[in-house]
Amino acid sequence: MNFASSLTDVPHPGEFIREELDARGWSQRDLAYILGVHEQAVNLITSGKRGISPDMAKSLGKALDVSAEYFANLQKAFEMSNAREPDPAIEKRALLQSSYPVREMIKRGWLADTDIGLLEAQMLRFFGKNSLSDVPYMAHAARKTTDYATTTPEQLAWLFRVRQIASEMVVASYSENKLRDFVAGMPRLMADPEEARHVPRLLAECGIRFAVVETLPKANIDGVCFWLDEKSPTIGMTIRYDRIDNFWFVLRHECEHVLNRDGQGRLEDQKVDDLDGENGGVGEGLPDPERKANKAAAETCVPQDQLESFYIRKFPFISEKDMLGFARRIQRHPGIVVGQLQRKMDRYDWLTKHKVKIRHHVVASAITDGWGVPANVSL
């Protein structure tokens, strides 16, 4: 009886050696003599108790006039056939990780580190779907009819985390008039960085859910505007650039989206805002809603006619004293003025010391997720 047949369809290489010895009329002792090893070493191989090492494969090849690779392949085939079947969870975890930054989501507390069955259930709950095949970007069943080219998996995961947080927030009923009043009064908050702490409360009074969620690696997100329903606008921000000018520009940009009722429809079809470089300008290559939001943001940060007048009079010799005087006159923090002038001059190293940090003022009063502390929401 084949000593390996009860375990596998692939016989142990020792069986071939036994058959070869029988054909040649050699004993195991003869082969041991030829190989220059103890007879027990040959017996262990022919009885299937020991495998063939690379060194032994070469020796057997010379002794039996067969290629060493033949013995090596026999051993490999036998070992593979006897290897345990891998845990099915491996393939499922690979599928999830290839579609979304699952490990980072677990690290951030968005998902709990559980067995694969519960992890899949958490993913469905996170994205609000009944089947993994309905989750955007899932590698095994990405829907052909949906174009996700402008929103990456990392951005989409961040977007759904903002929704998860926003859905548990309680705010006043949305009032467009109150939001317009807030926007009109925004400049009064722009002179002192500490005034940013009032933003979450003032937005809530307007009926806007506001959350700060740290961006994910490679996500390139500044903010987003979307609606949980037609009466529930939401603004999410990352404050990935912890600077006073960036914070107010992005916030005003998203408020303009709300006022224009942008960002409605399915969440997976929304586009997050990356306002770096030209994306924060008014070039013809940008969609109309983005140009309009950027224009409103720039105007609120620094009135553009006054900025242009100052620039024409002072450029190219704009001193720090000139900038500080202009900031006092328009009642804006110098860092906000510097941010606008840097863009205009294309000199992002100019007077950067004035672009103070602001995130700590905002997160002190905002629902915040990230920087080592997850938001207290249901998984």
mmCIF file of C-alpha atoms in Angstrom:
data_model
loop_
_atom_site.group_PDB
_atom_site.id
_atom_site.type_symbol
_atom_site.label_atom_id
_atom_site.label_comp_id
_atom_site.label_asym_id
_atom_site.label_seq_id
_atom_site.Cartn_x
_atom_site.Cartn_y
_atom_site.Cartn_z
ATOM 1 C CA MET A 1 0.000 0.000 0.000
ATOM 2 C CA ASN A 2 1.246 3.512 -0.791
ATOM 3 C CA PHE A 3 2.221 4.952 2.614
ATOM 4 C CA ALA A 4 1.010 8.405 1.545
ATOM 5 C CA SER A 5 -2.127 7.395 -0.363
ATOM 6 C CA SER A 6 -4.362 7.586 2.693
ATOM 7 C CA LEU A 7 -3.403 11.232 3.225
ATOM 8 C CA THR A 8 -2.853 12.662 -0.215
ATOM 9 C CA ASP A 9 -3.012 11.931 -3.928
ATOM 10 C CA VAL A 10 0.651 12.950 -4.222
ATOM 11 C CA PRO A 11 3.019 10.188 -2.999
ATOM 12 C CA HIS A 12 6.073 10.873 -0.884
ATOM 13 C CA PRO A 13 9.288 11.064 -2.975
ATOM 14 C CA GLY A 14 10.544 8.045 -1.063
ATOM 15 C CA GLU A 15 8.155 5.862 -3.066
ATOM 16 C CA PHE A 16 9.935 6.742 -6.308
ATOM 17 C CA ILE A 17 13.270 5.906 -4.702
ATOM 18 C CA ARG A 18 11.993 2.487 -3.558
ATOM 19 C CA GLU A 19 10.709 1.702 -7.037
ATOM 20 C CA GLU A 20 14.007 2.816 -8.568
ATOM 21 C CA LEU A 21 15.980 0.621 -6.167
ATOM 22 C CA ASP A 22 13.792 -2.380 -7.030
ATOM 23 C CA ALA A 23 14.323 -1.749 -10.738
ATOM 24 C CA ARG A 24 18.092 -1.613 -10.289
ATOM 25 C CA GLY A 25 18.247 -4.488 -7.834
ATOM 26 C CA TRP A 26 19.796 -2.297 -5.207
ATOM 27 C CA SER A 27 19.133 -2.423 -1.515
ATOM 28 C CA GLN A 28 18.779 0.607 0.705
ATOM 29 C CA ARG A 29 22.195 -0.270 2.107
ATOM 30 C CA ASP A 30 23.628 -0.130 -1.425
ATOM 31 C CA LEU A 31 22.155 3.363 -1.963
ATOM 32 C CA ALA A 32 23.480 4.488 1.420
ATOM 33 C CA TYR A 33 26.956 3.294 0.407
ATOM 34 C CA ILE A 34 26.732 5.134 -2.923
ATOM 35 C CA LEU A 35 25.553 8.319 -1.238
ATOM 36 C CA GLY A 36 28.111 8.052 1.539
ATOM 37 C CA VAL A 37 25.488 8.265 4.307
ATOM 38 C CA HIS A 38 24.172 6.010 7.038
ATOM 39 C CA GLU A 39 21.581 3.454 5.979
ATOM 40 C CA GLN A 40 19.117 4.960 8.461
ATOM 41 C CA ALA A 41 19.133 8.246 6.495
ATOM 42 C CA VAL A 42 17.967 6.398 3.374
ATOM 43 C CA ASN A 43 15.418 4.368 5.335
ATOM 44 C CA LEU A 44 13.816 7.517 6.781
ATOM 45 C CA ILE A 45 13.324 8.893 3.261
ATOM 46 C CA THR A 46 12.036 5.702 1.653
ATOM 47 C CA SER A 47 9.622 5.139 4.551
ATOM 48 C CA GLY A 48 8.205 8.640 4.142
ATOM 49 C CA LYS A 49 9.387 9.836 7.536
ATOM 50 C CA ARG A 50 11.825 12.433 6.218
ATOM 51 C CA GLY A 51 11.744 14.759 3.276
ATOM 52 C CA ILE A 52 14.404 15.313 0.655
ATOM 53 C CA SER A 53 16.607 18.309 1.340
ATOM 54 C CA PRO A 54 18.151 20.307 -1.543
ATOM 55 C CA ASP A 55 21.537 18.714 -0.772
ATOM 56 C CA MET A 56 20.035 15.224 -0.821
ATOM 57 C CA ALA A 57 18.153 15.995 -4.064
ATOM 58 C CA LYS A 58 21.478 16.784 -5.737
ATOM 59 C CA SER A 59 23.110 13.630 -4.335
ATOM 60 C CA LEU A 60 20.197 11.411 -5.429
ATOM 61 C CA GLY A 61 20.314 12.986 -8.859
ATOM 62 C CA LYS A 62 23.918 11.928 -9.300
ATOM 63 C CA ALA A 63 23.333 8.479 -7.821
ATOM 64 C CA LEU A 64 20.244 7.649 -9.896
ATOM 65 C CA ASP A 65 21.079 9.684 -12.998
ATOM 66 C CA VAL A 66 17.975 11.862 -12.593
ATOM 67 C CA SER A 67 17.899 15.642 -12.365
ATOM 68 C CA ALA A 68 18.070 17.079 -8.880
ATOM 69 C CA GLU A 69 15.112 19.319 -9.785
ATOM 70 C CA TYR A 70 12.965 16.228 -10.247
ATOM 71 C CA PHE A 71 13.440 15.201 -6.620
ATOM 72 C CA ALA A 72 13.041 18.769 -5.433
ATOM 73 C CA ASN A 73 9.756 19.081 -7.334
ATOM 74 C CA LEU A 74 8.489 15.762 -5.964
ATOM 75 C CA GLN A 75 9.202 16.990 -2.437
ATOM 76 C CA LYS A 76 7.552 20.362 -3.100
ATOM 77 C CA ALA A 77 4.443 18.730 -4.597
ATOM 78 C CA PHE A 78 4.140 16.391 -1.622
ATOM 79 C CA GLU A 79 4.531 19.207 0.911
ATOM 80 C CA MET A 80 2.002 21.420 -0.862
ATOM 81 C CA SER A 81 -0.546 18.620 -1.053
ATOM 82 C CA ASN A 82 -0.180 18.024 2.674
ATOM 83 C CA ALA A 83 -0.225 21.679 3.685
ATOM 84 C CA ARG A 84 -3.241 22.749 5.712
ATOM 85 C CA GLU A 85 -5.946 24.687 3.961
ATOM 86 C CA PRO A 86 -5.580 28.373 4.840
ATOM 87 C CA ASP A 87 -8.092 30.131 7.022
ATOM 88 C CA PRO A 88 -10.887 31.420 4.716
ATOM 89 C CA ALA A 89 -10.667 34.689 6.641
ATOM 90 C CA ILE A 90 -7.330 35.423 4.968
ATOM 91 C CA GLU A 91 -8.890 35.825 1.544
ATOM 92 C CA LYS A 92 -11.732 37.902 2.946
ATOM 93 C CA ARG A 93 -9.407 40.190 4.869
ATOM 94 C CA ALA A 94 -7.308 40.623 1.732
ATOM 95 C CA LEU A 95 -10.429 41.593 -0.219
ATOM 96 C CA LEU A 96 -11.434 44.188 2.363
ATOM 97 C CA GLN A 97 -7.924 45.611 2.698
ATOM 98 C CA SER A 98 -7.440 45.794 -1.079
ATOM 99 C CA SER A 99 -10.587 47.907 -1.328
ATOM 100 C CA TYR A 100 -10.333 50.103 1.778
ATOM 101 C CA PRO A 101 -7.682 51.028 4.382
ATOM 102 C CA VAL A 102 -9.283 48.626 6.852
ATOM 103 C CA ARG A 103 -6.246 48.356 9.106
ATOM 104 C CA GLU A 104 -6.117 52.152 9.425
ATOM 105 C CA MET A 105 -9.874 52.269 10.025
ATOM 106 C CA ILE A 106 -9.428 49.772 12.879
ATOM 107 C CA LYS A 107 -6.524 51.798 14.255
ATOM 108 C CA ARG A 108 -8.674 54.925 14.177
ATOM 109 C CA GLY A 109 -11.502 53.185 16.041
ATOM 110 C CA TRP A 110 -13.920 53.317 13.089
ATOM 111 C CA LEU A 111 -14.092 49.522 13.124
ATOM 112 C CA ALA A 112 -13.455 47.036 15.924
ATOM 113 C CA ASP A 113 -10.730 44.427 15.429
ATOM 114 C CA THR A 114 -12.916 41.314 15.406
ATOM 115 C CA ASP A 115 -13.237 38.032 13.529
ATOM 116 C CA ILE A 116 -13.935 38.288 9.814
ATOM 117 C CA GLY A 117 -17.665 37.666 10.100
ATOM 118 C CA LEU A 118 -18.178 40.561 12.492
ATOM 119 C CA LEU A 119 -15.730 42.703 10.523
ATOM 120 C CA GLU A 120 -17.791 42.234 7.361
ATOM 121 C CA ALA A 121 -20.927 43.102 9.319
ATOM 122 C CA GLN A 122 -19.247 46.263 10.584
ATOM 123 C CA MET A 123 -18.270 47.244 7.039
ATOM 124 C CA LEU A 124 -21.882 46.850 5.924
ATOM 125 C CA ARG A 125 -23.100 48.963 8.822
ATOM 126 C CA PHE A 126 -20.380 51.564 8.228
ATOM 127 C CA PHE A 127 -21.393 52.014 4.585
ATOM 128 C CA GLY A 128 -25.093 51.468 5.181
ATOM 129 C CA LYS A 129 -25.359 48.516 2.799
ATOM 130 C CA ASN A 130 -26.979 45.088 2.954
ATOM 131 C CA SER A 131 -24.360 43.293 0.869
ATOM 132 C CA LEU A 132 -20.623 43.680 0.338
ATOM 133 C CA SER A 133 -21.265 43.720 -3.390
ATOM 134 C CA ASP A 134 -23.114 47.003 -2.867
ATOM 135 C CA VAL A 135 -20.184 48.663 -1.095
ATOM 136 C CA PRO A 136 -18.352 50.929 -3.562
ATOM 137 C CA TYR A 137 -14.878 49.796 -4.598
ATOM 138 C CA MET A 138 -15.213 46.241 -3.352
ATOM 139 C CA ALA A 139 -12.828 44.464 -5.690
ATOM 140 C CA HIS A 140 -14.991 41.411 -6.380
ATOM 141 C CA ALA A 141 -18.117 43.310 -7.415
ATOM 142 C CA ALA A 142 -17.358 46.923 -8.268
ATOM 143 C CA ARG A 143 -20.418 48.282 -10.011
ATOM 144 C CA LYS A 144 -19.665 49.088 -13.640
ATOM 145 C CA THR A 145 -22.281 51.810 -13.841
ATOM 146 C CA THR A 146 -20.758 54.046 -11.173
ATOM 147 C CA ASP A 147 -17.727 56.249 -11.761
ATOM 148 C CA TYR A 148 -15.639 56.624 -8.618
ATOM 149 C CA ALA A 149 -12.665 58.113 -10.478
ATOM 150 C CA THR A 150 -12.874 61.419 -8.623
ATOM 151 C CA THR A 151 -13.294 59.940 -5.133
ATOM 152 C CA THR A 152 -10.716 57.455 -3.858
ATOM 153 C CA PRO A 153 -11.486 54.618 -1.412
ATOM 154 C CA GLU A 154 -9.647 56.535 1.331
ATOM 155 C CA GLN A 155 -11.748 59.625 0.661
ATOM 156 C CA LEU A 156 -14.929 57.585 0.575
ATOM 157 C CA ALA A 157 -14.125 55.921 3.906
ATOM 158 C CA TRP A 158 -13.499 59.356 5.436
ATOM 159 C CA LEU A 159 -16.738 60.649 3.942
ATOM 160 C CA PHE A 160 -18.786 57.828 5.448
ATOM 161 C CA ARG A 161 -17.115 58.377 8.822
ATOM 162 C CA VAL A 162 -18.266 62.002 8.733
ATOM 163 C CA ARG A 163 -21.768 60.773 7.930
ATOM 164 C CA GLN A 164 -21.634 58.276 10.791
ATOM 165 C CA ILE A 165 -20.761 61.052 13.223
ATOM 166 C CA ALA A 166 -23.204 63.576 11.762
ATOM 167 C CA SER A 167 -26.113 61.137 11.911
ATOM 168 C CA GLU A 168 -25.843 61.065 15.715
ATOM 169 C CA MET A 169 -25.640 64.827 16.153
ATOM 170 C CA VAL A 170 -28.563 66.923 17.339
ATOM 171 C CA VAL A 171 -28.802 70.450 15.928
ATOM 172 C CA ALA A 172 -31.472 73.065 15.303
ATOM 173 C CA SER A 173 -33.626 72.947 12.168
ATOM 174 C CA TYR A 174 -31.720 74.181 9.148
ATOM 175 C CA SER A 175 -32.230 77.879 8.392
ATOM 176 C CA GLU A 176 -30.713 79.363 5.262
ATOM 177 C CA ASN A 177 -31.285 82.861 6.650
ATOM 178 C CA LYS A 178 -29.329 82.042 9.806
ATOM 179 C CA LEU A 179 -26.505 80.595 7.736
ATOM 180 C CA ARG A 180 -26.381 83.749 5.620
ATOM 181 C CA ASP A 181 -26.210 85.803 8.812
ATOM 182 C CA PHE A 182 -23.394 83.586 10.091
ATOM 183 C CA VAL A 183 -21.475 83.964 6.830
ATOM 184 C CA ALA A 184 -21.961 87.721 6.876
ATOM 185 C CA GLY A 185 -20.627 87.873 10.421
ATOM 186 C CA MET A 186 -17.703 85.533 9.786
ATOM 187 C CA PRO A 187 -15.172 88.374 9.379
ATOM 188 C CA ARG A 188 -15.777 89.385 12.999
ATOM 189 C CA LEU A 189 -14.335 86.017 14.047
ATOM 190 C CA MET A 190 -11.257 86.308 11.840
ATOM 191 C CA ALA A 191 -9.152 88.735 13.843
ATOM 192 C CA ASP A 192 -8.381 86.424 16.766
ATOM 193 C CA PRO A 193 -7.610 82.678 16.386
ATOM 194 C CA GLU A 194 -9.477 81.871 19.606
ATOM 195 C CA GLU A 195 -12.750 83.005 18.040
ATOM 196 C CA ALA A 196 -12.762 79.807 15.968
ATOM 197 C CA ARG A 197 -14.031 77.970 19.057
ATOM 198 C CA HIS A 198 -17.464 79.482 18.438
ATOM 199 C CA VAL A 199 -17.828 77.952 14.960
ATOM 200 C CA PRO A 200 -19.335 74.548 15.940
ATOM 201 C CA ARG A 201 -21.984 76.179 18.123
ATOM 202 C CA LEU A 202 -22.884 78.840 15.573
ATOM 203 C CA LEU A 203 -23.205 76.265 12.801
ATOM 204 C CA ALA A 204 -25.387 74.059 15.002
ATOM 205 C CA GLU A 205 -27.669 77.047 15.589
ATOM 206 C CA CYS A 206 -27.969 77.360 11.811
ATOM 207 C CA GLY A 207 -28.954 73.684 11.619
ATOM 208 C CA ILE A 208 -25.663 72.456 10.186
ATOM 209 C CA ARG A 209 -23.943 69.343 11.489
ATOM 210 C CA PHE A 210 -20.226 70.097 11.742
ATOM 211 C CA ALA A 211 -17.528 67.511 12.421
ATOM 212 C CA VAL A 212 -13.742 67.553 12.307
ATOM 213 C CA VAL A 213 -12.342 64.201 11.177
ATOM 214 C CA GLU A 214 -8.619 63.727 10.719
ATOM 215 C CA THR A 215 -7.802 62.821 7.150
ATOM 216 C CA LEU A 216 -6.586 59.350 6.202
ATOM 217 C CA PRO A 217 -3.143 58.775 4.654
ATOM 218 C CA LYS A 218 -3.091 59.623 0.928
ATOM 219 C CA ALA A 219 -6.650 60.949 1.081
ATOM 220 C CA ASN A 220 -5.978 64.636 0.205
ATOM 221 C CA ILE A 221 -9.097 66.081 1.831
ATOM 222 C CA ASP A 222 -9.814 69.558 3.139
ATOM 223 C CA GLY A 223 -13.574 69.358 3.590
ATOM 224 C CA VAL A 224 -16.941 68.276 2.285
ATOM 225 C CA CYS A 225 -20.558 69.362 2.154
ATOM 226 C CA PHE A 226 -23.352 66.807 1.892
ATOM 227 C CA TRP A 227 -26.927 66.367 3.100
ATOM 228 C CA LEU A 228 -28.198 63.536 5.281
ATOM 229 C CA ASP A 229 -31.595 64.450 3.861
ATOM 230 C CA GLU A 230 -33.027 67.564 2.231
ATOM 231 C CA LYS A 231 -33.215 69.327 5.602
ATOM 232 C CA SER A 232 -29.934 68.176 7.147
ATOM 233 C CA PRO A 233 -26.776 69.750 5.699
ATOM 234 C CA THR A 234 -23.428 68.526 6.975
ATOM 235 C CA ILE A 235 -19.962 70.050 6.824
ATOM 236 C CA GLY A 236 -16.931 67.891 7.472
ATOM 237 C CA MET A 237 -13.387 69.239 7.717
ATOM 238 C CA THR A 238 -9.967 67.689 8.237
ATOM 239 C CA ILE A 239 -7.923 70.785 9.140
ATOM 240 C CA ARG A 240 -5.059 68.861 7.524
ATOM 241 C CA TYR A 241 -3.234 72.182 7.203
ATOM 242 C CA ASP A 242 -3.336 73.572 10.718
ATOM 243 C CA ARG A 243 -3.279 77.216 9.660
ATOM 244 C CA ILE A 244 -5.694 80.035 10.311
ATOM 245 C CA ASP A 245 -5.969 81.024 6.642
ATOM 246 C CA ASN A 246 -6.713 77.483 5.471
ATOM 247 C CA PHE A 247 -9.344 76.899 8.148
ATOM 248 C CA TRP A 248 -11.428 79.962 7.303
ATOM 249 C CA PHE A 249 -11.084 79.487 3.547
ATOM 250 C CA VAL A 250 -12.236 75.865 3.675
ATOM 251 C CA LEU A 251 -15.069 76.609 6.109
ATOM 252 C CA ARG A 252 -16.401 79.460 3.976
ATOM 253 C CA HIS A 253 -16.055 77.291 0.871
ATOM 254 C CA GLU A 254 -18.220 74.563 2.421
ATOM 255 C CA CYS A 255 -20.778 77.083 3.715
ATOM 256 C CA GLU A 256 -21.193 78.335 0.161
ATOM 257 C CA HIS A 257 -21.876 74.778 -0.972
ATOM 258 C CA VAL A 258 -24.594 74.512 1.668
ATOM 259 C CA LEU A 259 -26.159 77.818 0.603
ATOM 260 C CA ASN A 260 -26.209 76.602 -2.997
ATOM 261 C CA ARG A 261 -27.590 73.234 -1.852
ATOM 262 C CA ASP A 262 -24.640 71.421 -3.405
ATOM 263 C CA GLY A 263 -23.764 67.920 -2.265
ATOM 264 C CA GLN A 264 -27.209 66.351 -2.401
ATOM 265 C CA GLY A 265 -27.789 62.827 -3.689
ATOM 266 C CA ARG A 266 -26.132 59.527 -2.830
ATOM 267 C CA LEU A 267 -23.192 59.832 -0.491
ATOM 268 C CA GLU A 268 -21.014 57.524 -2.588
ATOM 269 C CA ASP A 269 -21.434 59.935 -5.501
ATOM 270 C CA GLN A 270 -20.190 62.950 -3.535
ATOM 271 C CA LYS A 271 -16.800 64.521 -4.134
ATOM 272 C CA VAL A 272 -14.671 65.720 -1.259
ATOM 273 C CA ASP A 273 -12.860 69.039 -1.562
ATOM 274 C CA ASP A 274 -9.107 69.102 -2.043
ATOM 275 C CA LEU A 275 -8.415 72.836 -2.228
ATOM 276 C CA ASP A 276 -4.671 72.692 -2.796
ATOM 277 C CA GLY A 277 -3.166 74.777 -5.561
ATOM 278 C CA GLU A 278 -5.409 75.529 -8.506
ATOM 279 C CA ASN A 279 -8.278 73.679 -6.849
ATOM 280 C CA GLY A 280 -8.590 76.659 -4.534
ATOM 281 C CA GLY A 281 -8.707 79.200 -7.353
ATOM 282 C CA VAL A 282 -11.227 80.371 -9.926
ATOM 283 C CA GLY A 283 -9.722 78.912 -13.097
ATOM 284 C CA GLU A 284 -11.883 77.835 -16.005
ATOM 285 C CA GLY A 285 -10.888 74.218 -15.479
ATOM 286 C CA LEU A 286 -12.883 73.990 -12.269
ATOM 287 C CA PRO A 287 -16.580 73.089 -12.107
ATOM 288 C CA ASP A 288 -18.859 76.110 -11.627
ATOM 289 C CA PRO A 289 -19.891 75.155 -8.041
ATOM 290 C CA GLU A 290 -16.229 74.969 -7.014
ATOM 291 C CA ARG A 291 -15.309 78.270 -8.633
ATOM 292 C CA LYS A 292 -18.266 79.932 -6.969
ATOM 293 C CA ALA A 293 -17.378 78.502 -3.553
ATOM 294 C CA ASN A 294 -13.711 79.491 -3.924
ATOM 295 C CA LYS A 295 -14.651 83.016 -4.940
ATOM 296 C CA ALA A 296 -16.936 83.395 -1.920
ATOM 297 C CA ALA A 297 -14.243 82.000 0.384
ATOM 298 C CA ALA A 298 -11.545 84.344 -0.908
ATOM 299 C CA GLU A 299 -13.892 87.355 -0.674
ATOM 300 C CA THR A 300 -14.786 86.589 2.933
ATOM 301 C CA CYS A 301 -11.184 85.999 3.978
ATOM 302 C CA VAL A 302 -9.985 89.258 2.413
ATOM 303 C CA PRO A 303 -12.238 91.577 0.353
ATOM 304 C CA GLN A 304 -10.794 91.063 -3.094
ATOM 305 C CA ASP A 305 -11.101 94.651 -4.322
ATOM 306 C CA GLN A 306 -9.165 95.888 -1.292
ATOM 307 C CA LEU A 307 -6.597 93.118 -1.713
ATOM 308 C CA GLU A 308 -6.120 94.057 -5.357
ATOM 309 C CA SER A 309 -5.752 97.748 -4.530
ATOM 310 C CA PHE A 310 -3.176 96.982 -1.841
ATOM 311 C CA TYR A 311 -1.317 94.628 -4.137
ATOM 312 C CA ILE A 312 -1.122 97.098 -7.023
ATOM 313 C CA ARG A 313 0.210 99.827 -4.722
ATOM 314 C CA LYS A 314 2.794 97.741 -2.880
ATOM 315 C CA PHE A 315 3.944 94.897 -5.121
ATOM 316 C CA PRO A 316 6.713 93.804 -5.553
ATOM 317 C CA PHE A 317 8.024 95.470 -2.388
ATOM 318 C CA ILE A 318 5.416 94.414 0.174
ATOM 319 C CA SER A 319 6.964 94.728 3.608
ATOM 320 C CA GLU A 320 5.821 92.972 6.761
ATOM 321 C CA LYS A 321 4.848 96.381 8.151
ATOM 322 C CA ASP A 322 2.674 97.049 5.083
ATOM 323 C CA MET A 323 0.943 93.683 5.487
ATOM 324 C CA LEU A 324 0.298 94.201 9.199
ATOM 325 C CA GLY A 325 -1.151 97.643 8.571
ATOM 326 C CA PHE A 326 -3.455 96.284 5.879
ATOM 327 C CA ALA A 327 -4.588 93.431 8.172
ATOM 328 C CA ARG A 328 -5.463 95.902 10.926
ATOM 329 C CA ARG A 329 -7.385 98.086 8.524
ATOM 330 C CA ILE A 330 -9.601 95.252 7.234
ATOM 331 C CA GLN A 331 -9.764 93.634 10.699
ATOM 332 C CA ARG A 332 -8.383 90.251 9.732
ATOM 333 C CA HIS A 333 -5.685 88.181 11.379
ATOM 334 C CA PRO A 334 -2.352 88.756 9.588
ATOM 335 C CA GLY A 335 -2.110 85.029 8.827
ATOM 336 C CA ILE A 336 -5.271 85.222 6.709
ATOM 337 C CA VAL A 337 -3.892 88.173 4.740
ATOM 338 C CA VAL A 338 -0.571 86.383 4.290
ATOM 339 C CA GLY A 339 -2.384 83.333 2.934
ATOM 340 C CA GLN A 340 -4.162 85.383 0.276
ATOM 341 C CA LEU A 341 -1.016 87.295 -0.683
ATOM 342 C CA GLN A 342 1.063 84.132 -0.868
ATOM 343 C CA ARG A 343 -1.375 82.724 -3.406
ATOM 344 C CA LYS A 344 -1.374 85.952 -5.380
ATOM 345 C CA MET A 345 2.433 86.191 -5.429
ATOM 346 C CA ASP A 346 2.939 82.427 -5.756
ATOM 347 C CA ARG A 347 5.370 82.686 -2.838
ATOM 348 C CA TYR A 348 4.324 80.224 -0.161
ATOM 349 C CA ASP A 349 7.438 80.840 1.955
ATOM 350 C CA TRP A 350 6.611 84.506 2.543
ATOM 351 C CA LEU A 351 5.963 85.553 6.169
ATOM 352 C CA THR A 352 4.739 82.079 7.130
ATOM 353 C CA LYS A 353 5.284 82.874 10.827
ATOM 354 C CA HIS A 354 1.964 84.710 10.845
ATOM 355 C CA LYS A 355 -0.047 81.667 9.715
ATOM 356 C CA VAL A 356 -0.757 80.486 13.249
ATOM 357 C CA LYS A 357 -2.211 77.131 14.248
ATOM 358 C CA ILE A 358 -5.915 77.023 14.907
ATOM 359 C CA ARG A 359 -7.007 73.401 15.179
ATOM 360 C CA HIS A 360 -6.749 73.258 18.974
ATOM 361 C CA HIS A 361 -9.231 76.101 19.246
ATOM 362 C CA VAL A 362 -11.732 74.340 16.968
ATOM 363 C CA VAL A 363 -11.530 70.800 18.344
ATOM 364 C CA ALA A 364 -12.043 72.085 21.875
ATOM 365 C CA SER A 365 -15.704 72.670 21.017
ATOM 366 C CA ALA A 366 -16.302 70.536 17.899
ATOM 367 C CA ILE A 367 -17.205 66.869 17.539
ATOM 368 C CA THR A 368 -13.760 65.598 16.619
ATOM 369 C CA ASP A 369 -12.420 62.264 15.396
ATOM 370 C CA GLY A 370 -8.711 61.659 15.080
ATOM 371 C CA TRP A 371 -5.301 62.527 16.467
ATOM 372 C CA GLY A 372 -5.461 59.478 18.687
ATOM 373 C CA VAL A 373 -9.016 59.965 19.960
ATOM 374 C CA PRO A 374 -12.021 58.515 18.077
ATOM 375 C CA ALA A 375 -15.383 60.243 18.214
ATOM 376 C CA ASN A 376 -17.834 58.677 20.640
ATOM 377 C CA VAL A 377 -20.266 57.187 18.146
ATOM 378 C CA SER A 378 -21.748 53.733 17.582
ATOM 379 C CA LEU A 379 -19.636 51.362 15.531
#
